[in-house]
Amino acid sequence: MELKAIVYTSNTGYTAQYAALLAKKTGLHAYTLDEALGKLPDGAEIIYMGWIMAGKIQGFITALKRYQVAAVCGVGMNPTGAQLTVVRQANGLHEDMPVFTLQGGLNMDKLHGFKRLILKIMGGSMGRQLMAKQDRTPEEDAILDMFRNGGDRVSMQNLKDVVSWYEQETGKKL
Ligand SMILES: Cc1cc2nc3c(=O)[nH]c(=O)nc-3n(C[C@H](O)[C@H](O)[C@H](O)COP(=O)(O)O)c2cc1C
């Protein structure tokens, strides 16, 4: 099998940014899941990227039904590389499935309705817990800052493990 494309689902744009960066680096085309369902043949081998909502990588189940997912990236607000076990469990990922977590960002202005409400509640309760902590780690400070001020943490650097995986998988040197 040969990797054919990157397929992604993004709500506020951070996952779309990662898909574009990875597409540029690898030369693969990046499709939104909706585009892919119309254009990409069933069974094509893909890298799937989806934003994380309440632990679940959005669109992943649909992608898995149609395509051969070679690796999956979950984009959330936690630091890149964190919560791999949690994400694996929450999404029922087989241990053979390569999985990467990438830090996206938070933009309250782009959130509406129930998603905005949930985030406000999450931010409120996590914020209070973290504020009450005496010995916050730099990561916890970063999360607190993200909830308070929003922020864009998308970078090529965050994709380095994905790129290494791709190089190993394809034998190409990028
Ligand atoms: C309702 C809601 C629930 C979320 N749940 C999680 C979560 O469980 N874990 C996480 O790391 N990020 C969570 N996030 C943060 C998003 O995954 C993060 O903002 C991500 O960068 C969004 O990507 P997008 O711009 O591609 O939509 C949540 C965001 C919203 C709005």
PDB file of C-alpha atoms in Angstrom, residues 76-167:
ATOM      1  CA  GLY A  76      -6.211  19.251  21.089  1.00  0.00           C
ATOM      2  CA  MET A  77      -5.181  21.864  23.548  1.00  0.00           C
ATOM      3  CA  ASN A  78      -2.837  19.669  25.529  1.00  0.00           C
ATOM      4  CA  PRO A  79       0.889  19.788  24.758  1.00  0.00           C
ATOM      5  CA  THR A  80       2.144  17.870  21.731  1.00  0.00           C
ATOM      6  CA  GLY A  81       2.931  14.262  22.640  1.00  0.00           C
ATOM      7  CA  ALA A  82       0.879  14.330  25.857  1.00  0.00           C
ATOM      8  CA  GLN A  83      -2.062  12.092  26.747  1.00  0.00           C
ATOM      9  CA  LEU A  84      -1.246   9.388  24.228  1.00  0.00           C
ATOM     10  CA  THR A  85      -2.579   6.578  26.421  1.00  0.00           C
ATOM     11  CA  VAL A  86      -5.766   8.481  27.214  1.00  0.00           C
ATOM     12  CA  VAL A  87      -6.371   9.273  23.548  1.00  0.00           C
ATOM     13  CA  ARG A  88      -5.700   5.673  22.571  1.00  0.00           C
ATOM     14  CA  GLN A  89      -8.217   4.417  25.120  1.00  0.00           C
ATOM     15  CA  ALA A  90     -10.905   7.002  24.418  1.00  0.00           C
ATOM     16  CA  ASN A  91     -10.794   6.267  20.691  1.00  0.00           C
ATOM     17  CA  GLY A  92     -10.401   2.504  20.900  1.00  0.00           C
ATOM     18  CA  LEU A  93      -7.109   2.611  19.013  1.00  0.00           C
ATOM     19  CA  HIS A  94      -5.386  -0.700  18.501  1.00  0.00           C
ATOM     20  CA  GLU A  95      -1.838  -0.788  19.867  1.00  0.00           C
ATOM     21  CA  ASP A  96      -0.504  -1.204  16.328  1.00  0.00           C
ATOM     22  CA  MET A  97      -2.042   2.102  15.215  1.00  0.00           C
ATOM     23  CA  PRO A  98       0.531   4.904  15.233  1.00  0.00           C
ATOM     24  CA  VAL A  99      -0.989   7.844  17.103  1.00  0.00           C
ATOM     25  CA  PHE A 100       0.252  11.381  17.616  1.00  0.00           C
ATOM     26  CA  THR A 101      -1.164  14.172  19.718  1.00  0.00           C
ATOM     27  CA  LEU A 102      -0.590  17.714  18.499  1.00  0.00           C
ATOM     28  CA  GLN A 103      -1.212  20.953  20.325  1.00  0.00           C
ATOM     29  CA  GLY A 104      -3.577  23.146  18.357  1.00  0.00           C
ATOM     30  CA  GLY A 105      -4.999  26.159  20.071  1.00  0.00           C
ATOM     31  CA  LEU A 106      -8.064  27.822  21.387  1.00  0.00           C
ATOM     32  CA  ASN A 107     -10.059  30.600  19.805  1.00  0.00           C
ATOM     33  CA  MET A 108     -13.227  31.446  21.720  1.00  0.00           C
ATOM     34  CA  ASP A 109     -14.304  33.868  18.979  1.00  0.00           C
ATOM     35  CA  LYS A 110     -14.666  30.943  16.591  1.00  0.00           C
ATOM     36  CA  LEU A 111     -16.656  28.779  19.006  1.00  0.00           C
ATOM     37  CA  HIS A 112     -20.419  28.970  19.098  1.00  0.00           C
ATOM     38  CA  GLY A 113     -23.378  27.392  20.826  1.00  0.00           C
ATOM     39  CA  PHE A 114     -22.846  24.325  22.933  1.00  0.00           C
ATOM     40  CA  LYS A 115     -19.159  23.937  22.088  1.00  0.00           C
ATOM     41  CA  ARG A 116     -18.480  27.423  23.403  1.00  0.00           C
ATOM     42  CA  LEU A 117     -20.501  26.714  26.527  1.00  0.00           C
ATOM     43  CA  ILE A 118     -18.668  23.438  27.242  1.00  0.00           C
ATOM     44  CA  LEU A 119     -15.319  25.126  26.796  1.00  0.00           C
ATOM     45  CA  LYS A 120     -16.318  27.927  29.146  1.00  0.00           C
ATOM     46  CA  ILE A 121     -17.351  25.393  31.763  1.00  0.00           C
ATOM     47  CA  MET A 122     -14.170  23.351  31.240  1.00  0.00           C
ATOM     48  CA  GLY A 123     -12.050  26.489  31.379  1.00  0.00           C
ATOM     49  CA  GLY A 124     -13.798  27.649  34.529  1.00  0.00           C
ATOM     50  CA  SER A 125     -13.396  24.434  36.480  1.00  0.00           C
ATOM     51  CA  MET A 126      -9.902  23.604  35.237  1.00  0.00           C
ATOM     52  CA  GLY A 127      -8.879  27.207  35.725  1.00  0.00           C
ATOM     53  CA  ARG A 128     -10.038  27.182  39.322  1.00  0.00           C
ATOM     54  CA  GLN A 129      -8.276  23.878  40.032  1.00  0.00           C
ATOM     55  CA  LEU A 130      -5.043  25.060  38.480  1.00  0.00           C
ATOM     56  CA  MET A 131      -5.192  28.472  40.143  1.00  0.00           C
ATOM     57  CA  ALA A 132      -5.516  26.742  43.509  1.00  0.00           C
ATOM     58  CA  LYS A 133      -2.404  24.669  42.883  1.00  0.00           C
ATOM     59  CA  GLN A 134       0.796  25.937  44.488  1.00  0.00           C
ATOM     60  CA  ASP A 135       3.290  24.031  42.358  1.00  0.00           C
ATOM     61  CA  ARG A 136       2.044  24.366  38.802  1.00  0.00           C
ATOM     62  CA  THR A 137       4.207  22.816  36.117  1.00  0.00           C
ATOM     63  CA  PRO A 138       5.102  24.928  33.059  1.00  0.00           C
ATOM     64  CA  GLU A 139       2.615  22.777  31.085  1.00  0.00           C
ATOM     65  CA  GLU A 140      -0.168  23.593  33.545  1.00  0.00           C
ATOM     66  CA  ASP A 141       0.691  27.272  33.341  1.00  0.00           C
ATOM     67  CA  ALA A 142       0.486  26.981  29.566  1.00  0.00           C
ATOM     68  CA  ILE A 143      -2.977  25.398  29.742  1.00  0.00           C
ATOM     69  CA  LEU A 144      -4.156  28.092  32.130  1.00  0.00           C
ATOM     70  CA  ASP A 145      -2.862  30.763  29.780  1.00  0.00           C
ATOM     71  CA  MET A 146      -4.579  29.079  26.843  1.00  0.00           C
ATOM     72  CA  PHE A 147      -7.951  29.067  28.630  1.00  0.00           C
ATOM     73  CA  ARG A 148      -7.541  32.707  29.636  1.00  0.00           C
ATOM     74  CA  ASN A 149      -6.106  34.227  26.519  1.00  0.00           C
ATOM     75  CA  GLY A 150      -6.611  31.683  23.775  1.00  0.00           C
ATOM     76  CA  GLY A 151      -3.674  31.013  21.529  1.00  0.00           C
ATOM     77  CA  ASP A 152      -2.294  29.340  18.450  1.00  0.00           C
ATOM     78  CA  ARG A 153       0.329  26.675  19.144  1.00  0.00           C
ATOM     79  CA  VAL A 154       0.518  25.212  15.644  1.00  0.00           C
ATOM     80  CA  SER A 155       4.087  24.722  14.459  1.00  0.00           C
ATOM     81  CA  MET A 156       6.126  22.559  12.118  1.00  0.00           C
ATOM     82  CA  GLN A 157       8.216  21.580  15.133  1.00  0.00           C
ATOM     83  CA  ASN A 158       5.156  19.876  16.663  1.00  0.00           C
ATOM     84  CA  LEU A 159       4.922  17.666  13.573  1.00  0.00           C
ATOM     85  CA  LYS A 160       8.455  16.312  13.861  1.00  0.00           C
ATOM     86  CA  ASP A 161       7.426  12.879  15.220  1.00  0.00           C
ATOM     87  CA  VAL A 162       4.807  12.561  12.484  1.00  0.00           C
ATOM     88  CA  VAL A 163       7.419  13.466   9.879  1.00  0.00           C
ATOM     89  CA  SER A 164       9.871  10.900  11.303  1.00  0.00           C
ATOM     90  CA  TRP A 165       7.140   8.260  11.197  1.00  0.00           C
ATOM     91  CA  TYR A 166       6.364   9.188   7.578  1.00  0.00           C
ATOM     92  CA  GLU A 167      10.036   8.936   6.612  1.00  0.00           C
TER      93      GLU A 167
END
